[in-house]
CSV table of C-alpha atoms and ligand atoms in Angstrom, one decimal:
chain,number,residue,atom,x,y,z
A,1,MET,CA,0.2,-0.1,-0.5
A,2,ALA,CA,1.0,3.5,-1.0
A,3,GLU,CA,0.6,4.4,3.0
A,4,THR,CA,3.2,1.7,4.0
A,5,GLU,CA,5.4,3.1,1.6
A,6,LYS,CA,5.6,6.6,3.4
A,7,VAL,CA,5.7,5.9,6.7
A,8,GLN,CA,9.1,5.4,8.4
A,9,LEU,CA,8.3,1.9,10.7
A,10,ARG,CA,9.9,0.6,14.5
A,11,ARG,CA,8.6,-2.2,15.2
A,12,GLY,CA,9.4,-3.2,18.8
A,13,LEU,CA,9.9,0.8,19.1
A,14,ARG,CA,13.4,0.2,18.9
A,15,ASP,CA,15.6,2.6,19.0
A,16,VAL,CA,13.1,5.3,19.6
A,17,TYR,CA,13.9,7.9,21.5
A,18,ILE,CA,10.1,9.4,22.9
A,19,ASP,CA,10.9,12.0,25.6
A,20,ARG,CA,13.4,13.3,28.0
A,21,THR,CA,14.5,12.7,31.0
A,22,GLN,CA,16.2,13.1,34.4
A,23,ILE,CA,15.4,9.7,35.9
A,24,SER,CA,18.2,7.6,34.7
A,25,PHE,CA,20.6,7.1,32.1
A,26,ILE,CA,22.3,4.2,30.2
A,27,ASP,CA,24.7,3.1,27.5
A,28,GLY,CA,23.9,0.1,26.3
A,29,LYS,CA,27.4,-0.5,24.6
A,30,ALA,CA,29.9,0.6,27.2
A,31,GLY,CA,27.7,-1.1,30.5
A,32,LYS,CA,26.9,2.1,32.7
A,33,LEU,CA,23.9,2.8,34.5
A,34,LEU,CA,23.1,6.1,36.1
A,35,TYR,CA,19.7,6.4,38.7
A,36,ARG,CA,19.9,10.7,38.8
A,37,GLY,CA,23.1,11.2,37.5
A,38,TYR,CA,24.8,8.4,40.2
A,39,ASN,CA,26.1,5.2,39.0
A,40,ILE,CA,24.7,2.4,40.1
A,41,HIS,CA,28.0,1.4,40.9
A,42,ASP,CA,28.3,3.7,44.1
A,43,LEU,CA,25.0,3.2,45.3
A,44,ALA,CA,24.4,-0.8,44.9
A,45,GLU,CA,27.8,-0.5,47.3
A,46,SER,CA,27.0,2.2,49.6
A,47,CYS,CA,23.1,3.4,49.8
A,48,SER,CA,19.8,1.5,51.5
A,49,PHE,CA,17.1,0.6,48.9
A,50,GLU,CA,15.7,3.9,50.6
A,51,GLU,CA,18.0,6.1,49.9
A,52,ILE,CA,17.6,5.2,46.0
A,53,VAL,CA,13.4,5.5,47.1
A,54,TYR,CA,14.7,9.4,47.8
A,55,LEU,CA,16.7,9.5,45.5
A,56,LEU,CA,14.7,8.9,42.6
A,57,LEU,CA,11.4,10.7,44.4
A,58,HIS,CA,13.0,14.4,45.4
A,59,GLY,CA,16.1,13.5,42.9
A,60,THR,CA,18.9,14.1,44.6
A,61,LEU,CA,19.9,12.0,47.8
A,62,PRO,CA,18.4,12.0,51.4
A,63,THR,CA,20.3,14.2,54.5
A,64,LYS,CA,19.6,12.1,57.6
A,65,VAL,CA,17.1,13.8,58.7
A,66,GLN,CA,15.3,13.3,55.8
A,67,LEU,CA,16.0,9.7,54.9
A,68,ALA,CA,14.2,9.6,58.9
A,69,GLU,CA,11.1,11.4,57.1
A,70,LEU,CA,11.0,9.0,54.8
A,71,ASP,CA,11.7,5.6,56.3
A,72,ALA,CA,8.6,6.4,58.9
A,73,LEU,CA,6.7,6.9,55.9
A,74,LEU,CA,7.3,3.6,54.2
A,75,LYS,CA,7.1,1.7,58.1
A,76,GLN,CA,3.6,3.0,58.1
A,77,GLY,CA,2.3,2.5,54.3
A,78,ARG,CA,3.4,-0.9,55.7
A,79,LYS,CA,0.1,-2.6,56.8
A,80,LEU,CA,-3.1,-3.7,54.8
A,81,PRO,CA,-5.9,-3.1,54.7
A,82,LYS,CA,-8.1,-5.2,56.5
A,83,GLU,CA,-10.1,-5.4,53.3
A,84,ILE,CA,-6.7,-6.0,51.1
A,85,VAL,CA,-5.9,-8.8,53.3
A,86,GLU,CA,-9.0,-10.4,52.2
A,87,THR,CA,-9.2,-9.6,49.3
A,88,ILE,CA,-5.4,-11.6,48.8
A,89,ARG,CA,-7.6,-14.4,50.9
A,90,ILE,CA,-10.0,-14.3,48.1
A,91,THR,CA,-7.2,-14.8,45.7
A,92,LYS,CA,-4.7,-17.2,47.0
A,93,ASN,CA,-4.6,-20.0,43.8
A,94,ALA,CA,-3.5,-16.4,41.8
A,95,HIS,CA,0.0,-16.0,40.7
A,96,SER,CA,2.7,-14.0,43.0
A,97,MET,CA,2.3,-11.4,40.5
A,98,ASP,CA,-1.8,-11.3,39.6
A,99,VAL,CA,-2.4,-10.9,43.8
A,100,LEU,CA,-0.5,-8.0,43.3
A,101,ARG,CA,-1.1,-6.0,40.6
A,102,THR,CA,-5.1,-6.5,41.9
A,103,ALA,CA,-4.1,-5.4,45.3
A,104,ILE,CA,-2.2,-2.3,43.9
A,105,SER,CA,-5.2,-1.9,42.1
A,106,ALA,CA,-8.0,-2.5,45.7
A,107,LEU,CA,-5.5,-0.3,48.1
A,108,SER,CA,-7.0,2.9,45.6
A,109,ALA,CA,-10.6,2.1,47.4
A,110,PHE,CA,-8.3,2.9,50.5
A,111,ASP,CA,-6.3,5.8,49.8
A,112,SER,CA,-7.3,9.6,50.7
A,113,ASP,CA,-4.7,10.9,47.8
A,114,ILE,CA,-6.9,9.4,44.4
A,115,THR,CA,-8.2,11.8,42.8
A,116,ASP,CA,-5.6,14.2,43.1
A,117,ASN,CA,-2.6,13.9,40.8
A,118,SER,CA,-0.4,16.1,41.8
A,119,PRO,CA,3.8,15.9,42.6
A,120,GLU,CA,3.0,15.8,45.8
A,121,ALA,CA,0.2,13.6,46.3
A,122,THR,CA,0.9,11.1,44.2
A,123,LEU,CA,4.8,10.9,45.6
A,124,ARG,CA,2.7,10.3,49.2
A,125,LYS,CA,1.2,7.1,47.2
A,126,GLY,CA,4.2,6.1,45.9
A,127,ILE,CA,6.4,6.1,48.7
A,128,ARG,CA,2.6,3.8,50.8
A,129,LEU,CA,2.9,2.0,47.8
A,130,THR,CA,5.9,1.6,48.0
A,131,ALA,CA,5.4,0.0,51.1
A,132,ALA,CA,1.9,-1.3,51.5
A,133,ALA,CA,3.7,-4.1,47.8
A,134,SER,CA,6.2,-5.8,50.0
A,135,SER,CA,3.6,-6.5,52.3
A,136,ILE,CA,0.8,-7.6,49.5
A,137,VAL,CA,3.4,-10.8,49.1
A,138,THR,CA,4.7,-11.4,51.8
A,139,THR,CA,0.4,-11.9,53.0
A,140,HIS,CA,0.3,-13.6,49.6
A,141,ALA,CA,3.0,-15.8,50.4
A,142,ARG,CA,2.2,-16.9,54.2
A,143,ILE,CA,-1.9,-17.0,52.9
A,144,ARG,CA,-1.1,-19.0,50.0
A,145,ASP,CA,0.7,-21.5,52.1
A,146,GLY,CA,-1.6,-22.1,55.2
A,147,LYS,CA,-0.2,-19.5,57.5
A,148,GLU,CA,-1.3,-16.6,59.2
A,149,PRO,CA,0.2,-13.1,57.9
A,150,LEU,CA,2.5,-11.2,60.4
A,151,GLU,CA,2.2,-7.5,61.2
A,152,PRO,CA,5.0,-5.5,60.3
A,153,ASN,CA,8.2,-4.8,62.2
A,154,PRO,CA,8.8,-1.6,63.3
A,155,GLU,CA,11.9,-2.2,64.0
A,156,LEU,CA,13.6,-3.4,61.2
A,157,GLY,CA,14.3,-1.7,57.7
A,158,HIS,CA,12.3,-2.1,54.5
A,159,ALA,CA,14.3,-5.1,52.9
A,160,ALA,CA,14.6,-6.8,56.4
A,161,ASN,CA,11.2,-6.7,56.8
A,162,PHE,CA,10.1,-8.5,53.8
A,163,LEU,CA,12.1,-11.1,54.6
A,164,TYR,CA,10.9,-11.2,57.9
A,165,MET,CA,7.4,-10.6,57.3
A,166,LEU,CA,8.2,-13.6,55.0
A,167,SER,CA,9.4,-16.4,57.3
A,168,GLY,CA,8.7,-15.4,61.0
A,169,GLU,CA,12.7,-14.2,61.4
A,170,VAL,CA,15.1,-11.6,61.8
A,171,PRO,CA,16.7,-12.2,59.1
A,172,HIS,CA,21.0,-12.9,59.0
A,173,PRO,CA,22.0,-9.6,58.7
A,174,GLU,CA,23.6,-10.3,55.4
A,175,ASP,CA,20.7,-11.2,53.9
A,176,ALA,CA,18.9,-8.4,54.1
A,177,ALA,CA,22.0,-6.7,53.2
A,178,LEU,CA,21.7,-8.7,49.4
A,179,MET,CA,18.1,-8.2,49.7
A,180,ASP,CA,18.5,-4.7,49.7
A,181,LYS,CA,21.2,-4.4,47.6
A,182,ASP,CA,18.9,-6.2,45.0
A,183,PHE,CA,16.2,-3.9,45.6
A,184,VAL,CA,18.7,-0.5,45.1
A,185,LEU,CA,19.4,-2.8,41.3
A,186,HIS,CA,16.0,-3.4,40.5
A,187,ALA,CA,14.6,0.2,41.6
A,188,GLU,CA,14.6,2.0,38.0
A,189,HIS,CA,15.5,1.3,34.7
A,190,GLY,CA,14.6,3.9,32.1
A,191,ILE,CA,11.9,3.4,29.2
A,192,ASN,CA,11.6,-0.7,29.4
A,193,ALA,CA,8.2,-2.3,28.8
A,194,SER,CA,6.3,-2.2,32.2
A,195,SER,CA,7.8,1.8,32.7
A,196,PHE,CA,6.5,3.0,29.1
A,197,ALA,CA,3.3,1.2,30.1
A,198,ALA,CA,3.1,3.1,33.2
A,199,ARG,CA,3.8,6.2,31.6
A,200,VAL,CA,1.2,5.8,28.7
A,201,THR,CA,-1.6,5.4,31.9
A,202,ALA,CA,-0.2,8.1,32.5
A,203,SER,CA,-0.1,10.4,29.7
A,204,THR,CA,-4.7,10.0,29.8
A,205,ASN,CA,-3.8,11.7,33.0
A,206,ALA,CA,-4.7,8.0,35.2
A,207,ASP,CA,-4.0,8.0,38.2
A,208,LEU,CA,-0.6,6.4,40.0
A,209,HIS,CA,-2.3,3.3,41.0
A,210,CYS,CA,-3.3,2.5,37.4
A,211,ALA,CA,-0.1,3.1,35.9
A,212,VAL,CA,1.6,0.6,38.2
A,213,THR,CA,-0.7,-1.3,38.6
A,214,ALA,CA,-0.8,-1.4,34.1
A,215,GLY,CA,3.6,-1.4,35.0
A,216,VAL,CA,2.7,-4.9,37.5
A,217,ALA,CA,0.9,-6.4,34.6
A,218,VAL,CA,3.5,-5.8,31.9
A,219,LEU,CA,6.8,-7.1,33.9
A,220,LYS,CA,4.8,-10.1,34.5
A,221,GLY,CA,6.6,-11.7,31.2
A,222,PRO,CA,9.1,-13.1,30.5
A,223,ALA,CA,10.2,-10.7,28.2
A,224,HIS,CA,10.7,-8.6,31.1
A,225,GLY,CA,10.5,-9.9,34.4
A,226,GLY,CA,9.9,-13.9,34.5
A,227,ALA,CA,13.3,-14.3,33.6
A,228,ALA,CA,14.8,-14.4,36.8
A,229,GLU,CA,12.1,-17.6,37.8
A,230,SER,CA,13.3,-19.1,34.2
A,231,VAL,CA,17.1,-19.2,35.4
A,232,MET,CA,15.8,-21.4,38.0
A,233,HIS,CA,13.6,-23.7,35.8
A,234,MET,CA,16.9,-24.0,33.8
A,235,VAL,CA,19.2,-24.9,36.2
A,236,ASN,CA,17.0,-27.6,37.3
A,237,GLU,CA,16.7,-28.6,34.2
A,238,ILE,CA,20.5,-28.7,33.7
A,239,GLY,CA,20.8,-30.7,36.5
A,240,THR,CA,24.7,-30.8,37.2
A,241,SER,CA,27.3,-28.3,35.3
A,242,ASP,CA,28.8,-30.9,33.7
A,243,ASN,CA,25.9,-31.2,31.6
A,244,VAL,CA,25.5,-27.4,30.6
A,245,PRO,CA,27.7,-27.9,27.3
A,246,THR,CA,24.8,-30.0,25.7
A,247,TYR,CA,22.3,-28.2,27.2
A,248,ILE,CA,23.3,-24.5,26.3
A,249,ARG,CA,24.6,-26.0,22.4
A,250,ASP,CA,21.1,-28.2,22.0
A,251,THR,CA,19.0,-25.0,23.1
A,252,LEU,CA,20.5,-23.1,20.9
A,253,LYS,CA,21.2,-25.9,18.3
A,254,GLY,CA,16.9,-26.2,18.4
A,255,GLY,CA,16.1,-21.9,18.6
A,256,GLY,CA,16.1,-21.6,22.1
A,257,ARG,CA,16.6,-18.9,24.5
A,258,ILE,CA,19.5,-19.6,27.3
A,259,VAL,CA,17.5,-16.9,29.7
A,260,GLY,CA,18.9,-15.0,32.0
A,261,PHE,CA,21.1,-13.2,28.5
A,262,GLY,CA,20.6,-11.0,25.7
A,263,HIS,CA,18.8,-7.1,26.4
A,264,ARG,CA,17.1,-4.7,24.3
A,265,VAL,CA,19.4,-1.8,25.5
A,266,TYR,CA,22.9,-3.0,26.8
A,267,LYS,CA,24.9,-5.3,24.3
A,268,THR,CA,27.8,-6.2,26.9
A,269,THR,CA,27.1,-7.4,30.1
A,270,ASP,CA,24.3,-6.1,32.5
A,271,PRO,CA,26.1,-3.5,35.1
A,272,ARG,CA,23.8,-5.1,37.8
A,273,ALA,CA,24.8,-8.8,37.1
A,274,VAL,CA,28.7,-7.6,38.2
A,275,HIS,CA,27.2,-6.9,41.5
A,276,LEU,CA,25.1,-10.2,41.9
A,277,ARG,CA,27.6,-12.3,40.6
A,278,GLU,CA,29.9,-11.7,43.1
A,279,ASP,CA,27.5,-12.2,46.3
A,280,ALA,CA,25.6,-15.0,44.6
A,281,LYS,CA,29.1,-16.9,45.5
A,282,ARG,CA,29.9,-15.7,47.8
A,283,LEU,CA,26.0,-16.8,48.9
A,284,GLY,CA,26.2,-19.7,47.4
A,285,GLU,CA,29.8,-21.1,50.3
A,286,ARG,CA,27.6,-19.9,53.2
A,287,LYS,CA,24.3,-21.2,52.8
A,288,GLY,CA,26.1,-24.8,51.5
A,289,GLN,CA,25.3,-24.5,48.5
A,290,PRO,CA,28.3,-24.3,46.0
A,291,ASP,CA,27.0,-26.5,43.3
A,292,LEU,CA,23.9,-24.3,41.8
A,293,ILE,CA,26.6,-21.5,41.7
A,294,ALA,CA,28.9,-23.5,39.6
A,295,ILE,CA,26.1,-24.2,37.2
A,296,LEU,CA,25.5,-20.8,36.3
A,297,GLU,CA,28.7,-19.2,36.1
A,298,ALA,CA,29.0,-22.8,34.1
A,299,VAL,CA,26.7,-20.9,32.0
A,300,ASN,CA,28.7,-17.7,32.0
A,301,GLU,CA,31.6,-19.7,30.4
A,302,ALA,CA,29.8,-21.3,27.7
A,303,MET,CA,27.8,-18.5,26.5
A,304,GLU,CA,31.5,-16.2,26.7
A,305,PRO,CA,31.4,-16.3,22.3
A,306,TYR,CA,27.4,-15.2,22.5
A,307,CYS,CA,28.3,-12.6,24.9
A,308,ARG,CA,31.0,-11.2,22.0
A,309,LYS,CA,27.7,-10.7,19.5
A,310,GLY,CA,26.7,-8.1,22.3
A,311,ILE,CA,24.0,-11.3,24.3
A,312,CYS,CA,25.7,-10.9,27.7
A,313,GLN,CA,24.4,-11.5,31.2
A,314,ASN,CA,21.8,-9.6,32.3
A,315,VAL,CA,20.7,-8.8,36.3
A,316,ASP,CA,18.3,-11.8,36.4
A,317,PHE,CA,20.7,-14.5,35.8
A,318,TRP,CA,21.6,-14.7,38.9
A,319,SER,CA,18.5,-12.9,41.0
A,320,GLY,CA,17.0,-15.4,40.4
A,321,ALA,CA,20.0,-18.1,43.0
A,322,ILE,CA,20.1,-15.2,45.1
A,323,TYR,CA,16.6,-15.0,45.7
A,324,HIS,CA,16.5,-18.9,46.0
A,325,LEU,CA,19.6,-19.3,48.2
A,326,LEU,CA,17.6,-16.7,50.7
A,327,GLY,CA,15.1,-19.5,50.7
A,328,ILE,CA,12.0,-17.8,48.7
A,329,PRO,CA,9.8,-19.3,46.7
A,330,THR,CA,10.4,-19.2,42.4
A,331,ASP,CA,7.2,-18.1,41.8
A,332,LEU,CA,7.7,-14.8,44.2
A,333,PHE,CA,10.8,-14.1,42.5
A,334,ILE,CA,8.8,-11.8,39.4
A,335,SER,CA,7.0,-9.7,42.6
A,336,ILE,CA,10.6,-9.1,44.1
A,337,PHE,CA,10.9,-7.4,40.7
A,338,ALA,CA,7.7,-5.5,40.9
A,339,MET,CA,8.8,-4.1,44.8
A,340,GLY,CA,11.9,-2.7,44.1
A,341,ARG,CA,10.6,-1.5,40.7
A,342,VAL,CA,7.6,0.7,42.4
A,343,PRO,CA,9.0,4.0,43.1
A,344,GLY,CA,11.8,4.1,39.5
A,345,TRP,CA,7.7,3.5,38.2
A,346,THR,CA,7.1,7.0,40.5
A,347,ALA,CA,9.7,8.8,40.1
A,348,GLN,CA,8.6,7.7,35.2
A,349,VAL,CA,5.0,9.1,36.3
A,350,LEU,CA,5.5,11.8,38.4
A,351,GLU,CA,8.3,12.8,34.8
A,352,GLN,CA,5.3,12.1,33.1
A,353,PHE,CA,2.6,14.7,34.3
A,354,SER,CA,5.3,17.7,34.8
A,355,ASN,CA,5.2,17.8,30.7
A,356,ASN,CA,2.1,15.3,29.8
A,357,ILE,CA,1.8,14.8,26.6
A,358,LEU,CA,-0.6,12.3,25.3
A,359,LEU,CA,0.9,8.7,24.1
A,360,ARG,CA,-0.1,7.4,21.2
A,361,PRO,CA,1.3,5.9,18.5
A,362,LEU,CA,0.8,5.0,15.3
A,363,LEU,CA,-0.4,1.8,13.3
A,364,THR,CA,0.4,1.0,9.3
A,365,TYR,CA,-3.4,-0.7,8.3
A,366,GLU,CA,-2.4,-3.0,5.6
A,367,GLY,CA,-5.7,-4.7,5.9
A,368,GLU,CA,-8.8,-4.7,3.7
A,369,HIS,CA,-10.6,-1.6,2.4
A,370,ASP,CA,-13.7,-0.9,0.9
A,371,LEU,CA,-15.0,-4.5,1.7
A,372,PRO,CA,-18.7,-4.6,0.6
A,373,PHE,CA,-20.9,-5.3,3.7
A,374,VAL,CA,-22.9,-8.3,3.1
A,375,PRO,CA,-25.9,-8.5,6.5
A,376,ILE,CA,-25.3,-11.9,8.4
A,377,ASP,CA,-28.4,-14.5,7.2
A,378,LYS,CA,-26.3,-13.8,3.2
A,379,ARG,CA,-22.8,-14.4,5.2
A,380,SER,CA,-21.5,-18.1,4.3
B,1,COA,N1,19.9,-16.7,24.2
B,1,COA,C1,19.6,-17.1,22.9
B,1,COA,N2,19.9,-16.0,21.6
B,1,COA,C2,18.9,-14.6,21.2
B,1,COA,C3,18.9,-14.7,23.2
B,1,COA,C4,19.4,-14.9,24.5
B,1,COA,N3,18.9,-15.3,25.2
B,1,COA,N4,19.0,-12.7,23.3
B,1,COA,C5,19.2,-12.6,22.1
B,1,COA,N5,19.1,-13.5,21.3
B,1,COA,C6,19.3,-13.4,20.1
B,1,COA,C7,17.5,-13.4,19.4
B,1,COA,O1,17.7,-15.2,18.5
B,1,COA,C8,17.9,-12.7,18.0
B,1,COA,O2,18.8,-13.6,17.1
B,1,COA,P1,18.6,-13.5,15.5
B,1,COA,O3,18.6,-12.4,15.1
B,1,COA,O4,19.1,-14.4,14.6
B,1,COA,O5,17.0,-14.5,15.5
B,1,COA,C9,19.3,-11.7,18.6
B,1,COA,O6,19.4,-12.2,19.7
B,1,COA,C10,18.0,-10.6,18.8
B,1,COA,O7,17.4,-10.9,19.6
B,1,COA,P2,15.9,-10.1,19.9
B,1,COA,O8,14.7,-11.0,20.5
B,1,COA,O9,15.3,-9.5,18.8
B,1,COA,O10,15.9,-9.0,20.7
B,1,COA,P3,15.6,-7.8,22.2
B,1,COA,O11,16.6,-6.8,22.6
B,1,COA,O12,14.5,-7.9,21.9
B,1,COA,O13,15.7,-9.3,23.7
B,1,COA,C11,15.1,-10.5,25.0
B,1,COA,C12,15.8,-8.7,24.6
B,1,COA,C13,15.2,-9.9,26.5
B,1,COA,C14,14.2,-10.3,25.1
B,1,COA,C15,15.6,-11.7,24.8
B,1,COA,O14,17.4,-10.8,24.9
B,1,COA,C16,15.1,-12.3,25.5
B,1,COA,O15,14.3,-13.2,25.4
B,1,COA,N6,16.4,-12.5,26.9
B,1,COA,C17,15.9,-14.6,27.5
B,1,COA,C18,15.4,-13.6,28.6
B,1,COA,C19,15.4,-12.7,29.7
B,1,COA,O16,16.7,-13.5,29.7
B,1,COA,N7,14.8,-12.0,29.9
B,1,COA,C20,15.1,-10.7,30.5
B,1,COA,C21,15.7,-9.3,30.5
B,1,COA,S1,16.2,-8.4,31.8
């Protein structure tokens, strides 16, 4: 068609810039990631998740006083309304991400700021949703396992409280620190598919609960947030590190993909994976499960020729192993990613609202034109 010839089609919006941002910078060739100008390596080594929440939402690193204020707000936001706990009970047989999406959506009925899209109200809602997401995931995990949900522990930071509300035990400080770092590394990543969904939602002037609900829905797909879970399934399928070369060869020969590898933006090692790799190794030794790490290292080695072509390990390659070693059930892995990403989605929505424009691309039509209409009783 003439129309198709005129347009420049960019399937998958590959390499398309849709706006300007001040939130994060990704250099996919150099493997560089900045949040608000700060290098992810510095942030991962030196900042708590709470500091990152502040940084993403306010644009600057917090002072001690600002951090204490945010911490208090996050702790207040951990308590779920009883109706939300009931919603979780009703939907307990669904996947953790479906329950998270449903409960975040249902929280709109209990948020006094729901109709207010001002930056102040959106920020307040973002903090509350960041805190509530953790309680939703842990409450659901316990209910579906036949246990009673636990009250949040106000003595613990965000990551430690998450592990506590899941298991009922105050976590080892190193486990809590690792969980915290994982949340830091997952907090924001530009206009990925789920953040794009959140921004499209905000572009219609819908509220933050709608945008975060959309973000969770989009993150659920295996091409985006599901890879950590798939990596654990792959490890189980491989069995021992001796089987790795055959597994890689057969999978690639059959046209399959090696999960935890490849990224739309990174064409070198994902800088977030660098941190988790060392941590996963140490954790594997501390938990007496070095075999799991040996399999992952063998996969990494076997994939080296592909990494030279730009298909390198991504953040999810190691995060799944870490969650597993922390005793977290496999089907919660994507929800952990979602919990960490709520501040990123909120920052994206705040930025979209600050200079809003309806996100409405075009499709080039390739179907029939002007067909003669046939009434239903004349159709064969
Ligand atoms: N294993 C094997 N080959 C891979 C691959 C992988 N993990 N990822 C990409 N490729 C190959 C594709 O087969 C394709 O090859 P071809 O051009 O010969 O057909 C090429 O690389 C480009 O793949 P494409 O799907 O177009 O790239 P993308 O940028 O759209 O894909 C992902 C990005 C993440 C969807 C993709 O790398 C993938 O499916 N990875 C596995 C799942 C995963 O780890 N997701 C988490 C991302 S954080």
